[in-house]
Coordinates of C-alpha atoms in Angstrom, one line a residue:
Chain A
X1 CA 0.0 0.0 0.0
X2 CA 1.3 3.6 -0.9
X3 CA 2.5 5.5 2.1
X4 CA 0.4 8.9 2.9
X5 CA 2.0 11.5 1.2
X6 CA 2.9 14.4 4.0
X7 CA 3.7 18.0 2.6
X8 CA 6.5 19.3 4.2
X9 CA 5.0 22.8 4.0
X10 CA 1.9 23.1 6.4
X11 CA 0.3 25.8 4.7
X12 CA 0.7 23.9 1.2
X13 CA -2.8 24.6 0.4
X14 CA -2.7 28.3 0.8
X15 CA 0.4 28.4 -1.1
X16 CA -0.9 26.4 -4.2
X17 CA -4.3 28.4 -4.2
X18 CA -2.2 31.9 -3.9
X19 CA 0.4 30.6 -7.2
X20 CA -2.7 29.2 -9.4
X21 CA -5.0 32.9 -8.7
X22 CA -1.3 34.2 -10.5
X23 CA -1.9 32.0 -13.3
X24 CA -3.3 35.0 -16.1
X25 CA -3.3 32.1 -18.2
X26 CA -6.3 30.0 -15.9
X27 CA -8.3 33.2 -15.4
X28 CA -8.6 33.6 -19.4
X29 CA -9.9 30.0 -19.4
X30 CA -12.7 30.7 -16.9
X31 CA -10.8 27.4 -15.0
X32 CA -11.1 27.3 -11.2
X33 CA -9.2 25.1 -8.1
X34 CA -11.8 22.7 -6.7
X35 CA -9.9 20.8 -4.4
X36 CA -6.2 20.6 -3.0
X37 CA -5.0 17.5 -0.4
X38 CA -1.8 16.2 -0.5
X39 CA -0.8 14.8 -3.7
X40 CA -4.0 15.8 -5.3
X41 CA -5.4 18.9 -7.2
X42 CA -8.4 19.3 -9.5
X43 CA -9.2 21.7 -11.9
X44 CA -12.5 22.3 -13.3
X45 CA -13.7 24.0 -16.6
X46 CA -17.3 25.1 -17.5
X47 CA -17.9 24.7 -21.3
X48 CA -17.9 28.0 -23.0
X49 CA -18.0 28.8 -26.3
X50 CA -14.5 30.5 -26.7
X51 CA -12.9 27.5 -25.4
X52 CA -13.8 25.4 -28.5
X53 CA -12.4 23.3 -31.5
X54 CA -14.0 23.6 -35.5
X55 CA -16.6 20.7 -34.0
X56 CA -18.0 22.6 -30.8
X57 CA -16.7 20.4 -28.6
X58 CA -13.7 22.2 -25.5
X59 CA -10.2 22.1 -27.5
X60 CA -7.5 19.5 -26.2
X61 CA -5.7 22.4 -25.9
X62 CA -7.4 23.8 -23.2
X63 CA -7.9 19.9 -22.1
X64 CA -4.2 19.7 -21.7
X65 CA -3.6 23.4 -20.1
X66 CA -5.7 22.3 -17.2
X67 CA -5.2 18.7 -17.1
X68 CA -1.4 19.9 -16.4
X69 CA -1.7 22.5 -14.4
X70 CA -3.9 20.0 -12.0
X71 CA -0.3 18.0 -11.9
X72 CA 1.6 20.8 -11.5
X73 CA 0.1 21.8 -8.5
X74 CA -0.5 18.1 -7.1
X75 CA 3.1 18.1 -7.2
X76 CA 3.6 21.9 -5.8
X77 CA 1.7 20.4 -2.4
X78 CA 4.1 18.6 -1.4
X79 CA 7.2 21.3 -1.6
X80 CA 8.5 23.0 1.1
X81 CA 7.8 26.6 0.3
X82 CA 10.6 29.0 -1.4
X83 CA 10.4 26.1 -4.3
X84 CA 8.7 26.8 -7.4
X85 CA 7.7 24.2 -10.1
X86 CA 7.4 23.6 -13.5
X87 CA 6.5 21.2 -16.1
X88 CA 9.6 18.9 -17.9
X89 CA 6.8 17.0 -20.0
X90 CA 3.7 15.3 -20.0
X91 CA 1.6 12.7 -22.5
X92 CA -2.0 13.0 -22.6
X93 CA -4.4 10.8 -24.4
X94 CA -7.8 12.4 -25.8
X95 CA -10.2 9.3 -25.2
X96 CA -13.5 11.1 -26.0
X97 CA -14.6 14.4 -27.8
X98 CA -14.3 17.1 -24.3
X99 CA -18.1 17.6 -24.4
X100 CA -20.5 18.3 -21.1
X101 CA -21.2 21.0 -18.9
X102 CA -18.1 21.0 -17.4
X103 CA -14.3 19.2 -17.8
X104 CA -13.0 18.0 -14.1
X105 CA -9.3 17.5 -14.2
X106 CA -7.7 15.7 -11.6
X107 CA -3.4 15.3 -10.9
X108 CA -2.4 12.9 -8.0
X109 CA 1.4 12.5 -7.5
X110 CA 2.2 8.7 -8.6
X111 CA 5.8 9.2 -7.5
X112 CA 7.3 12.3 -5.2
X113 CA 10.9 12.9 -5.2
X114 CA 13.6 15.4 -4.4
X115 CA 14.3 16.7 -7.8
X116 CA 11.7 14.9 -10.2
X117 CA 8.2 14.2 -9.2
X118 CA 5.7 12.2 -11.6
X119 CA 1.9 12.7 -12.0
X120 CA -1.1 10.8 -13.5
X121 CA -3.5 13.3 -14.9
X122 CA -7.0 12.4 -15.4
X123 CA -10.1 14.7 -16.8
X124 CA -13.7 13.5 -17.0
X125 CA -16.6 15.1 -18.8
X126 CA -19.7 16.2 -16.5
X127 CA -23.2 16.2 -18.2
X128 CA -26.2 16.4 -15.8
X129 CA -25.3 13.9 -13.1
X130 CA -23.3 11.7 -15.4
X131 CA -19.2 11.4 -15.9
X132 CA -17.5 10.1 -18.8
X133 CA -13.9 9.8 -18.8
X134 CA -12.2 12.4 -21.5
X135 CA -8.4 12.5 -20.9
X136 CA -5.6 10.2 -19.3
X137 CA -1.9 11.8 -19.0
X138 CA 1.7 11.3 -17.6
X139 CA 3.8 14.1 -16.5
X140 CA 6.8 14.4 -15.6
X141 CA 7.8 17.9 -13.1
X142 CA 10.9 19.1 -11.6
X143 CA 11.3 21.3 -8.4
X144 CA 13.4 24.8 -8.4
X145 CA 14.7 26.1 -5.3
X146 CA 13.5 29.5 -6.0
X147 CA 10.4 31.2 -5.3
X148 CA 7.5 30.9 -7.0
X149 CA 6.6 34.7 -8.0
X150 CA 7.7 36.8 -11.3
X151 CA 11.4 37.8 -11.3
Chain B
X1 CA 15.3 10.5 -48.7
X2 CA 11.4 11.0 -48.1
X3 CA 9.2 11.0 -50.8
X4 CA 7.5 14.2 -51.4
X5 CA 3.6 14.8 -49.4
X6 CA 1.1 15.1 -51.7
X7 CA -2.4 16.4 -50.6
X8 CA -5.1 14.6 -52.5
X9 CA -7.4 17.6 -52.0
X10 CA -5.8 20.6 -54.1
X11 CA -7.8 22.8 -52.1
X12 CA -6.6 22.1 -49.1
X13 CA -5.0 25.5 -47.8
X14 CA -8.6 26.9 -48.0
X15 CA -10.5 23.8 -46.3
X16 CA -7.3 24.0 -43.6
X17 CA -7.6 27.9 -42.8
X18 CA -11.5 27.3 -42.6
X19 CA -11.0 25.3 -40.0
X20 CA -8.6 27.2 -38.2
X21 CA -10.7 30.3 -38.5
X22 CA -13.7 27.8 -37.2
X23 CA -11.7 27.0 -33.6
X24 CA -13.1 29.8 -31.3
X25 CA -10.1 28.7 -28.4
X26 CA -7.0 29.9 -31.0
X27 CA -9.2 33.4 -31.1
X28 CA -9.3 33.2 -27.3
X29 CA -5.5 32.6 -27.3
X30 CA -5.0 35.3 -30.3
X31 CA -3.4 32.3 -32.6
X32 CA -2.8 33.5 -36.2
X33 CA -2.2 30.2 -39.1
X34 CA 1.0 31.9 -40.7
X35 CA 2.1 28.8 -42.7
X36 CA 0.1 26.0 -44.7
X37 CA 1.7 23.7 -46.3
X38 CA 1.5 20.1 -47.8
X39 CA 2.4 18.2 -44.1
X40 CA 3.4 21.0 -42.4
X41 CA 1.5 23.9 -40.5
X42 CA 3.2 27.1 -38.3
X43 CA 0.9 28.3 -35.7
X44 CA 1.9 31.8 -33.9
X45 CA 1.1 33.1 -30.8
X46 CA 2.2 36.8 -29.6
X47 CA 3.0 37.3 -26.2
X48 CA 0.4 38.9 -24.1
X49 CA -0.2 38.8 -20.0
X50 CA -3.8 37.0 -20.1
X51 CA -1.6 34.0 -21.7
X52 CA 0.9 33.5 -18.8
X53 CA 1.4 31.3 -15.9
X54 CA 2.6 32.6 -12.2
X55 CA 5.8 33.8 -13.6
X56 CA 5.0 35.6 -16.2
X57 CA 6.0 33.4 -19.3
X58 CA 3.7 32.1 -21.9
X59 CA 1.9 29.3 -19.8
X60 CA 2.8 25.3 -20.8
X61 CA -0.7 24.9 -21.6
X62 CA -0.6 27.5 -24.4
X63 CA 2.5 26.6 -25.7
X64 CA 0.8 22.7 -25.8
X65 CA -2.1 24.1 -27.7
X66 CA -0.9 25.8 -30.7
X67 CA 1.4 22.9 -31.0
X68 CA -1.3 20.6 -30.8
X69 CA -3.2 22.8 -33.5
X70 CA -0.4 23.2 -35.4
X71 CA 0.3 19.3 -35.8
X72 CA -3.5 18.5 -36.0
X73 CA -3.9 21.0 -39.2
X74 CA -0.5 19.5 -40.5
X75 CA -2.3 16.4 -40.7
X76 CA -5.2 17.6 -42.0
X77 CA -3.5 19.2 -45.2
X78 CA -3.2 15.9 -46.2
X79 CA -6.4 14.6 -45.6
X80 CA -9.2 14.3 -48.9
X81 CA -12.1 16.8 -48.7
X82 CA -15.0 15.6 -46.5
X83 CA -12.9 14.1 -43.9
X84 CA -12.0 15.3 -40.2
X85 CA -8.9 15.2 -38.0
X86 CA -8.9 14.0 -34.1
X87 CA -5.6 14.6 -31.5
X88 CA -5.5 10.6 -30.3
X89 CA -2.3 11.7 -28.1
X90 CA 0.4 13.8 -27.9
X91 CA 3.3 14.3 -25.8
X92 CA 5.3 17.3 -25.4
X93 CA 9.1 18.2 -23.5
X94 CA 8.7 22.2 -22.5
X95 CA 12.8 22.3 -23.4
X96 CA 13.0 25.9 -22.1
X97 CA 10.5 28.9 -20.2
X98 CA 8.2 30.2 -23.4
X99 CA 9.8 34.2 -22.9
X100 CA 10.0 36.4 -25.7
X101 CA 7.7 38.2 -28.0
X102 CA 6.0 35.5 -30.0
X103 CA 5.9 31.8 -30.3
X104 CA 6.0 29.9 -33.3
X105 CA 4.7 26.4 -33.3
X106 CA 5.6 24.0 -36.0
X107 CA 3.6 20.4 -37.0
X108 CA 5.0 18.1 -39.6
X109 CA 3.5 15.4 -40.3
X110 CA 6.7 12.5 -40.2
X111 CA 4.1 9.5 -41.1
X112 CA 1.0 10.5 -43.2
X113 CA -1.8 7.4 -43.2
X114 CA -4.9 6.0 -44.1
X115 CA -6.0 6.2 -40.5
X116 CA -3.1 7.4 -38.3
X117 CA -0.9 9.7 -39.0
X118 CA 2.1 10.9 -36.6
X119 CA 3.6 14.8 -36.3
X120 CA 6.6 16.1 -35.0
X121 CA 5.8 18.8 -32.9
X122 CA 7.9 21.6 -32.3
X123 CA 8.0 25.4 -30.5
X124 CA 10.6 28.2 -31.0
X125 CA 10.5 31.3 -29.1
X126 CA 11.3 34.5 -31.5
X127 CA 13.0 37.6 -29.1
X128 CA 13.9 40.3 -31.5
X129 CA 16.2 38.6 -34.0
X130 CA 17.2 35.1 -31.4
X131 CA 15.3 32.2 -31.7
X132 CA 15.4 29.8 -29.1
X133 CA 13.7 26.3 -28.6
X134 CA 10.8 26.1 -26.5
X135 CA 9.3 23.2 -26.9
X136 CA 9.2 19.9 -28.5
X137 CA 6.5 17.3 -29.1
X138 CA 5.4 13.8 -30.8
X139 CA 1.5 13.5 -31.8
X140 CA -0.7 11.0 -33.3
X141 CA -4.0 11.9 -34.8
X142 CA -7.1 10.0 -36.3
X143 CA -8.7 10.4 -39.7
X144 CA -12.1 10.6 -39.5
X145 CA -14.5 9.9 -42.8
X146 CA -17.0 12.7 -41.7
X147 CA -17.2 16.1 -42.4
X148 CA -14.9 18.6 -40.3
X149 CA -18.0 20.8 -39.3
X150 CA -20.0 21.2 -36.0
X151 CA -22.5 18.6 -36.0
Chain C
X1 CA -18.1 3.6 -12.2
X2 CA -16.7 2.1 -15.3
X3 CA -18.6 -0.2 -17.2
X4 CA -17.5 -4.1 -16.4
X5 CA -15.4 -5.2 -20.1
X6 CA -16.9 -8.0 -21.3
X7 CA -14.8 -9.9 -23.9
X8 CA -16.8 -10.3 -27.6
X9 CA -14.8 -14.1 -27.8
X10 CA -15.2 -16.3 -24.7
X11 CA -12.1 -18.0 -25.7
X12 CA -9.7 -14.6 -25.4
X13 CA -7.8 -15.8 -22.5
X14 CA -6.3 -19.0 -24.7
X15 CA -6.2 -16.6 -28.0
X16 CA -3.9 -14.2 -25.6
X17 CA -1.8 -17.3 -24.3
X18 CA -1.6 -18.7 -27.8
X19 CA 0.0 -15.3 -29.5
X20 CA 2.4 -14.5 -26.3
X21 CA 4.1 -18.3 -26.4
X22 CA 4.5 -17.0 -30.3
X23 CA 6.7 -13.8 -28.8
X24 CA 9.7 -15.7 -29.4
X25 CA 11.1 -12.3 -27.8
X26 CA 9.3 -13.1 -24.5
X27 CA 11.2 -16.2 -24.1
X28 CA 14.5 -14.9 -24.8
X29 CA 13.4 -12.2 -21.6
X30 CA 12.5 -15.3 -19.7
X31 CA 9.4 -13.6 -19.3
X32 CA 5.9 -15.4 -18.1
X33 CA 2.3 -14.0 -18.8
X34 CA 1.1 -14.6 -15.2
X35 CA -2.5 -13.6 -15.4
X36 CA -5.0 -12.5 -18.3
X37 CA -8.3 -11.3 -17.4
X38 CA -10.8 -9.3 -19.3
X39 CA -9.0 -6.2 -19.8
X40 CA -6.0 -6.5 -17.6
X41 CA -2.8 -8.6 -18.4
X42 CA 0.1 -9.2 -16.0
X43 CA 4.0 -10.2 -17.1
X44 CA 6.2 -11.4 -15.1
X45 CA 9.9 -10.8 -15.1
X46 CA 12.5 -12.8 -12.9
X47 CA 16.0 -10.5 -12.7
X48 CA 18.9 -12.3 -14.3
X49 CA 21.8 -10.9 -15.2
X50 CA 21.8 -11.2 -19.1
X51 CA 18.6 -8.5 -18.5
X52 CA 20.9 -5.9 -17.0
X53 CA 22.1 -2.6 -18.1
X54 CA 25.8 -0.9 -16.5
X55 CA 24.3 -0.6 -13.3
X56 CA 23.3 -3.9 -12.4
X57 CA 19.9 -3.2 -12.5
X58 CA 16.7 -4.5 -15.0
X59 CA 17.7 -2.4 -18.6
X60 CA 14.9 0.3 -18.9
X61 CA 14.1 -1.3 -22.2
X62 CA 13.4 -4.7 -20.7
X63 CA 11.3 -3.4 -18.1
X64 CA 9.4 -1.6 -21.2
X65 CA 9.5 -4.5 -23.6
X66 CA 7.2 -6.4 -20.6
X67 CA 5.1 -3.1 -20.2
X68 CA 4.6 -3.1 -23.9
X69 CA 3.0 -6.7 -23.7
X70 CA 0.7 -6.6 -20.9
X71 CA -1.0 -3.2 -22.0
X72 CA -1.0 -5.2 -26.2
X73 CA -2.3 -8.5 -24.7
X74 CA -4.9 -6.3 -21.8
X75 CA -6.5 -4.6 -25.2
X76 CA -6.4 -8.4 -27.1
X77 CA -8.5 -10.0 -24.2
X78 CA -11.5 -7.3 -25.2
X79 CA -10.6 -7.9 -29.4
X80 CA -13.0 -10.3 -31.4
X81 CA -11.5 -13.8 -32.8
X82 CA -9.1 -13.7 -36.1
X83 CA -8.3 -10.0 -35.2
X84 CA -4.9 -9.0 -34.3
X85 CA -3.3 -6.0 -32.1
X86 CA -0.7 -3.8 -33.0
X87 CA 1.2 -1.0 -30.2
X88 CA 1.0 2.5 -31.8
X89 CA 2.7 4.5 -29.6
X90 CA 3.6 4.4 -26.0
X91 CA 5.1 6.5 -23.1
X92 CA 6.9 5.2 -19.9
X93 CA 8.5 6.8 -17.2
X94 CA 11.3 4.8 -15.3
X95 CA 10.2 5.4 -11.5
X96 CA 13.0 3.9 -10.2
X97 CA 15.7 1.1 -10.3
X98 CA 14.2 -1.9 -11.5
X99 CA 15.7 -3.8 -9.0
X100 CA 14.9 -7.0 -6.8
X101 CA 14.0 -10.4 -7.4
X102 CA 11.4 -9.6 -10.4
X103 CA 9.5 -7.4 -12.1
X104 CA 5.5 -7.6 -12.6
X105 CA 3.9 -5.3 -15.6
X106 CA 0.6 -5.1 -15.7
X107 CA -1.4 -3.6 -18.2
X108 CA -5.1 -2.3 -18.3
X109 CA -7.7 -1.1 -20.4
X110 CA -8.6 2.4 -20.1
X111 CA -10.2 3.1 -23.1
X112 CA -11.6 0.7 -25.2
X113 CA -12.5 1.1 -28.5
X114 CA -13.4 -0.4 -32.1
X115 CA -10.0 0.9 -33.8
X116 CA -8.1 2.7 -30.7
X117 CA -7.5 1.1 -27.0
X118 CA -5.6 3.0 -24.7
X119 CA -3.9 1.2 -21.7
X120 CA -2.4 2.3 -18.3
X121 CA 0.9 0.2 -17.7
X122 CA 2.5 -0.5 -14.6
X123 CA 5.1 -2.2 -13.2
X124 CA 6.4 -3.2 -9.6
X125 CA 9.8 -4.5 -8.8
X126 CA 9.3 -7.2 -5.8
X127 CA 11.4 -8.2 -3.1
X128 CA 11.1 -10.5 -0.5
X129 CA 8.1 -9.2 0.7
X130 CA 7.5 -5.8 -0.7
X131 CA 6.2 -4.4 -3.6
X132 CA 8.2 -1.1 -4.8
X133 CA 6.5 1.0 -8.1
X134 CA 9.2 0.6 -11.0
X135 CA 7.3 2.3 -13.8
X136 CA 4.1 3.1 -15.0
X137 CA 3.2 4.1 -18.6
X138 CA 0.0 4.9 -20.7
X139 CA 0.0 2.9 -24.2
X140 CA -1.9 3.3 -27.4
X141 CA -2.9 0.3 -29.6
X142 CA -5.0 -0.6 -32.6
X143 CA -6.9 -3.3 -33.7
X144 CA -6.1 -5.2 -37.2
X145 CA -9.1 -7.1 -38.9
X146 CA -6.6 -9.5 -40.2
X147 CA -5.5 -13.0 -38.6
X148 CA -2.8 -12.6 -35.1
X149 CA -0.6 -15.1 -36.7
X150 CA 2.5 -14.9 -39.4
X151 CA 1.9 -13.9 -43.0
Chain D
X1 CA 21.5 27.6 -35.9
X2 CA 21.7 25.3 -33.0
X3 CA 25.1 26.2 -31.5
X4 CA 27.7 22.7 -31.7
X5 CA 27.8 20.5 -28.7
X6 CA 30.9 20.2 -27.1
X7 CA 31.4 17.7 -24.6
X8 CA 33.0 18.2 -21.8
X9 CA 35.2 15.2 -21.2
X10 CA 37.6 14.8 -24.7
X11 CA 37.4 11.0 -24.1
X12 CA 33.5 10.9 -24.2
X13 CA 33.8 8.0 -26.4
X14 CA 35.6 5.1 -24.9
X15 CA 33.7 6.3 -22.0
X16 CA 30.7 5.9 -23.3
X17 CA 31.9 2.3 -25.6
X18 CA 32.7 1.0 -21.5
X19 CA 29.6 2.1 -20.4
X20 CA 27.9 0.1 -23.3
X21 CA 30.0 -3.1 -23.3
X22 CA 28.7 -3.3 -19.5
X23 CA 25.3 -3.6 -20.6
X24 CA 24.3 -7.1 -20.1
X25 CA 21.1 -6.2 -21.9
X26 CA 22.1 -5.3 -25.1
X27 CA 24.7 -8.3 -25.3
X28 CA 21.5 -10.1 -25.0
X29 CA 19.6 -8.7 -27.8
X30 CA 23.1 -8.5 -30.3
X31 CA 23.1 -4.8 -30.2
X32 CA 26.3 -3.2 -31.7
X33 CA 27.0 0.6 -31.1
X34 CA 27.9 1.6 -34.4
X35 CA 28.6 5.9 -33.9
X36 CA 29.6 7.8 -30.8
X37 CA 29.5 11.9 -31.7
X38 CA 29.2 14.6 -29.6
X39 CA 25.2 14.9 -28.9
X40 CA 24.7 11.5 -31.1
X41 CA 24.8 8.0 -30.9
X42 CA 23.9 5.2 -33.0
X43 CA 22.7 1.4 -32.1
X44 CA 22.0 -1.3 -34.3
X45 CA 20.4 -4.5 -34.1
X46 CA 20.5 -7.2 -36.5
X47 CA 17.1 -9.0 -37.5
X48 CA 17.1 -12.9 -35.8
X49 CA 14.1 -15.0 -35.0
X50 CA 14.6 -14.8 -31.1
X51 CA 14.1 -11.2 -31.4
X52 CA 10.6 -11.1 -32.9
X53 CA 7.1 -11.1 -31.8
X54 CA 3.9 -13.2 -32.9
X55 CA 4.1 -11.7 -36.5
X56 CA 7.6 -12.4 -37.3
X57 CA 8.9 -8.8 -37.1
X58 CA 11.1 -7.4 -34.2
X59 CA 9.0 -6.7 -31.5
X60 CA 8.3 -3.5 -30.7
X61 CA 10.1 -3.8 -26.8
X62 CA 13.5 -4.7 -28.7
X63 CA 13.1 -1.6 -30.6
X64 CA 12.4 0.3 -28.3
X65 CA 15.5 -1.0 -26.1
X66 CA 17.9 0.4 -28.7
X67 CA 16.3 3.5 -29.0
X68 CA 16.0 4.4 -25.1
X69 CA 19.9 2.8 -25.3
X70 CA 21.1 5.2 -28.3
X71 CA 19.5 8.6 -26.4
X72 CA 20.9 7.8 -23.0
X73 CA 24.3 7.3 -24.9
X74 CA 24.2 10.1 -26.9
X75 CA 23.1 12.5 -23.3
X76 CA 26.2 10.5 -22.1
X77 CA 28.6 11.9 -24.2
X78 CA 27.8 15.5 -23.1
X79 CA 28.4 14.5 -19.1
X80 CA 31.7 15.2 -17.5
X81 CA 34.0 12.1 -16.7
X82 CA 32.6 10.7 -13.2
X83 CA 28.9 10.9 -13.6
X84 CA 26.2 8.8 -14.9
X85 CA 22.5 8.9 -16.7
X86 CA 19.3 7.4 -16.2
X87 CA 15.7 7.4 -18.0
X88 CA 13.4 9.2 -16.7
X89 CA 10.8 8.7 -19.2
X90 CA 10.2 8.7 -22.8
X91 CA 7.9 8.5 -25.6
X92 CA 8.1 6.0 -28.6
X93 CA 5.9 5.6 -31.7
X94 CA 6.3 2.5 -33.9
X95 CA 5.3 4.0 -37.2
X96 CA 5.9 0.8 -39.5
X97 CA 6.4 -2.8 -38.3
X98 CA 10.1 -3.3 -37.9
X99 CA 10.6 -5.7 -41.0
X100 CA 14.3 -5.7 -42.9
X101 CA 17.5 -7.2 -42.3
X102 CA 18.3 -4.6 -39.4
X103 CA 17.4 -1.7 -37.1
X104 CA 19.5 1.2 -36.7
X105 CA 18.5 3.1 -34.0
X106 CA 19.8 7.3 -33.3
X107 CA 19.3 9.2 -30.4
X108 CA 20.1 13.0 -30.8
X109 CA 20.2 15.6 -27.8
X110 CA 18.1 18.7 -29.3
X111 CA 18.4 20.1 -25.3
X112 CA 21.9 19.7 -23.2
X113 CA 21.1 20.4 -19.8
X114 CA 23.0 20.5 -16.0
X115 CA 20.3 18.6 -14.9
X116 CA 17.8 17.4 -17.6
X117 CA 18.9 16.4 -21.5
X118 CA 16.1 15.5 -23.9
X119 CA 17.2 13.5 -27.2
X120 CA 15.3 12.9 -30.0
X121 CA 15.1 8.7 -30.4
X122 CA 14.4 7.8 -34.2
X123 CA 14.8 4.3 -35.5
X124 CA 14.9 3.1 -39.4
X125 CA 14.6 -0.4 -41.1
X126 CA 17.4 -1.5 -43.4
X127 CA 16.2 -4.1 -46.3
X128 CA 18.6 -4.0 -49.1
X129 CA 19.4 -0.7 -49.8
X130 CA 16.5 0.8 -48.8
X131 CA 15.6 2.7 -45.7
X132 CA 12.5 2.9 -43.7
X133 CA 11.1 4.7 -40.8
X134 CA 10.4 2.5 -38.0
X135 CA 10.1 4.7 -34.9
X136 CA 10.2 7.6 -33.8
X137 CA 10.4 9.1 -30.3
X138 CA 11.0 11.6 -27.4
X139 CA 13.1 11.0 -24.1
X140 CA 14.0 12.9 -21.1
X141 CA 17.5 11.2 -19.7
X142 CA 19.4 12.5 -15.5
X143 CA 22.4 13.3 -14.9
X144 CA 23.5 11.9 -11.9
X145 CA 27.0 12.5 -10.0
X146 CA 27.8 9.5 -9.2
X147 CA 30.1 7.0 -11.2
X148 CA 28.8 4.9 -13.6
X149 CA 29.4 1.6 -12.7
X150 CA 27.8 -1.2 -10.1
X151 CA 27.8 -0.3 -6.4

């Protein structure tokens, strides 16, 4: 059984909710921080017209953008703070057309580390009370020991 | 030495930049389709504050979807008339922060097929004269044998 | 919750030990297909030290070659008879050593699909007792209409 | 124009031609590493039965073992004397079934890095005296400072 992943930082949450409200980029999207534990962010997206492809349906662009910034910041809980973070890579898989009222997209930290830390991204695809899976990603992140604010 | 790409639809810069023009996110983003041709598409992307992440550079998940875009219309040059293009997966390495004025994404398509076809994926970022990598990526996308239009 | 898979061909779990025991490459690995249910396929992999790279540990592309099989056979289990599978793309990340007394891969079906399956791939290294994450990958694969034997 | 890579340690290749020959692995599979440049290194891999899978062509692990083994070769020979490399992930598509009397397989570093290197992985078929893409990938290799060798 995995161990319990304990961020170092005990204000972790604060600190991730204060670094994603800098995010211009999440703000354009209309994308909000639903939850934050240890290990574990989601994102969530209501459908909006300006966030579409040629077919209607949300852009894996903007499938990716927050299915990656939910790892990012599953990985940024467990820092201790005066880090930043930032995305080395990540794979995602577009299993079904991004359509719903909304796009949920979670990032739990598969494996923590010193330097490297690797996260399994997941988005499902809200529509009245059901959810159908939409997305499924890998990323990899590294940590900087510098802070996390505009130079 | 690779045989030459030939698109089966002569048209296909048109039915390519129709699209484009069709996905509401790359006017959200303020994309602009500078290059079209036979397996290979350049998608650019000024920089601008609403696109950037806590530190001020172009965030990963913009940079990911132009090069998505740029790859999936790469692809699509070479499609006949009538059909539609699908991101099954990508993955991308963000090789260095996305500073500078303007981003140019590049897709080429390295494996044009009846169903599949596969892009290299690649971002430079333009600062005055310099350009430096930014990104670099590996994508597969699906032909679809319906018409590229919202349903 | 995800829909139970249920395998078109009753018969899948002999049709997937049938092709493996082909995979002459799977016997020069010493490797064992320890379990094959509908959707999920395990390989096992005993450490020896003809598998090794310069370290002394598993070789990353061993530990990816059983990866590789267990996500193909996971998305065979759920294919109809006289069809055959081929991997179109896949990403790992090497979580750590592969080391211990063997390696278990196990591959499941995410996604599946009439053309496309997409698989989650894992493996654990196990020692004595314990059970230490190795690797875990995400897999693409499609489905041939033609006969899983040699032409 | 990408600047030249210049590796630190004048005799990157023997070190690197040691660091090979140590690999148990690739003794296994009959892989010869046929060109050590700065930034680029080349494997190749004779076609023979034990090396295939259920269709008769090489399976799609053994290629990707060469091309995970000709990246972290060709990071290698931009590390100073005294330190080693890992995988930390990559990426692989298998664009044609690897038919042909051999695989050559060429990993290029397109980012150098203190920490981080990526390579471009790209494998061909050789039948005759044709050439044909086989794979193509993406991989992120470690540095590590530690000697490369078994504890």
């Amino acid at each position: 059984m995995p161990r319990p992943l304990v961020p170092p930082d005990a204000d972790f949450a604060r600190r991730v909710r204060d670094s994603f409200d800098r995010q211009a980029f999440m703000r354009l999207l209309g994308a909000r921080m639903t939850r934050v534990e240890p290990g574990l962010v989601e994102v969530e997206l209501a459908w909006r017209q300006p966030l579409t492809q040629q077919h209607g349906f949300v852009h894996a662009g903007a499938t990716s953008a927050i299915a990656d910034t939910a790892g990012g910041y599953a990985a940024y809980t467990l820092f201790p703070a005066g880090c930043s973070v930032l995305t080395v890579e990540f794979k995602i898989n577009l299993l079904a057309p991004a359509r719903g009222e909304r796009l949920v997209a979670t990032g739990r930290v598969v494996r923590p580390g010193r330097t490297l830390t690797v996260c399994d991204l997941e988005v499902v695809a809200l529509d009245g009370g059901a959810a159908s899976p939409c997305a499924r990603g890998l990323q990899t992140l590294i940590r900087l020991d510098r802070p996390d604010a505009p130079p």
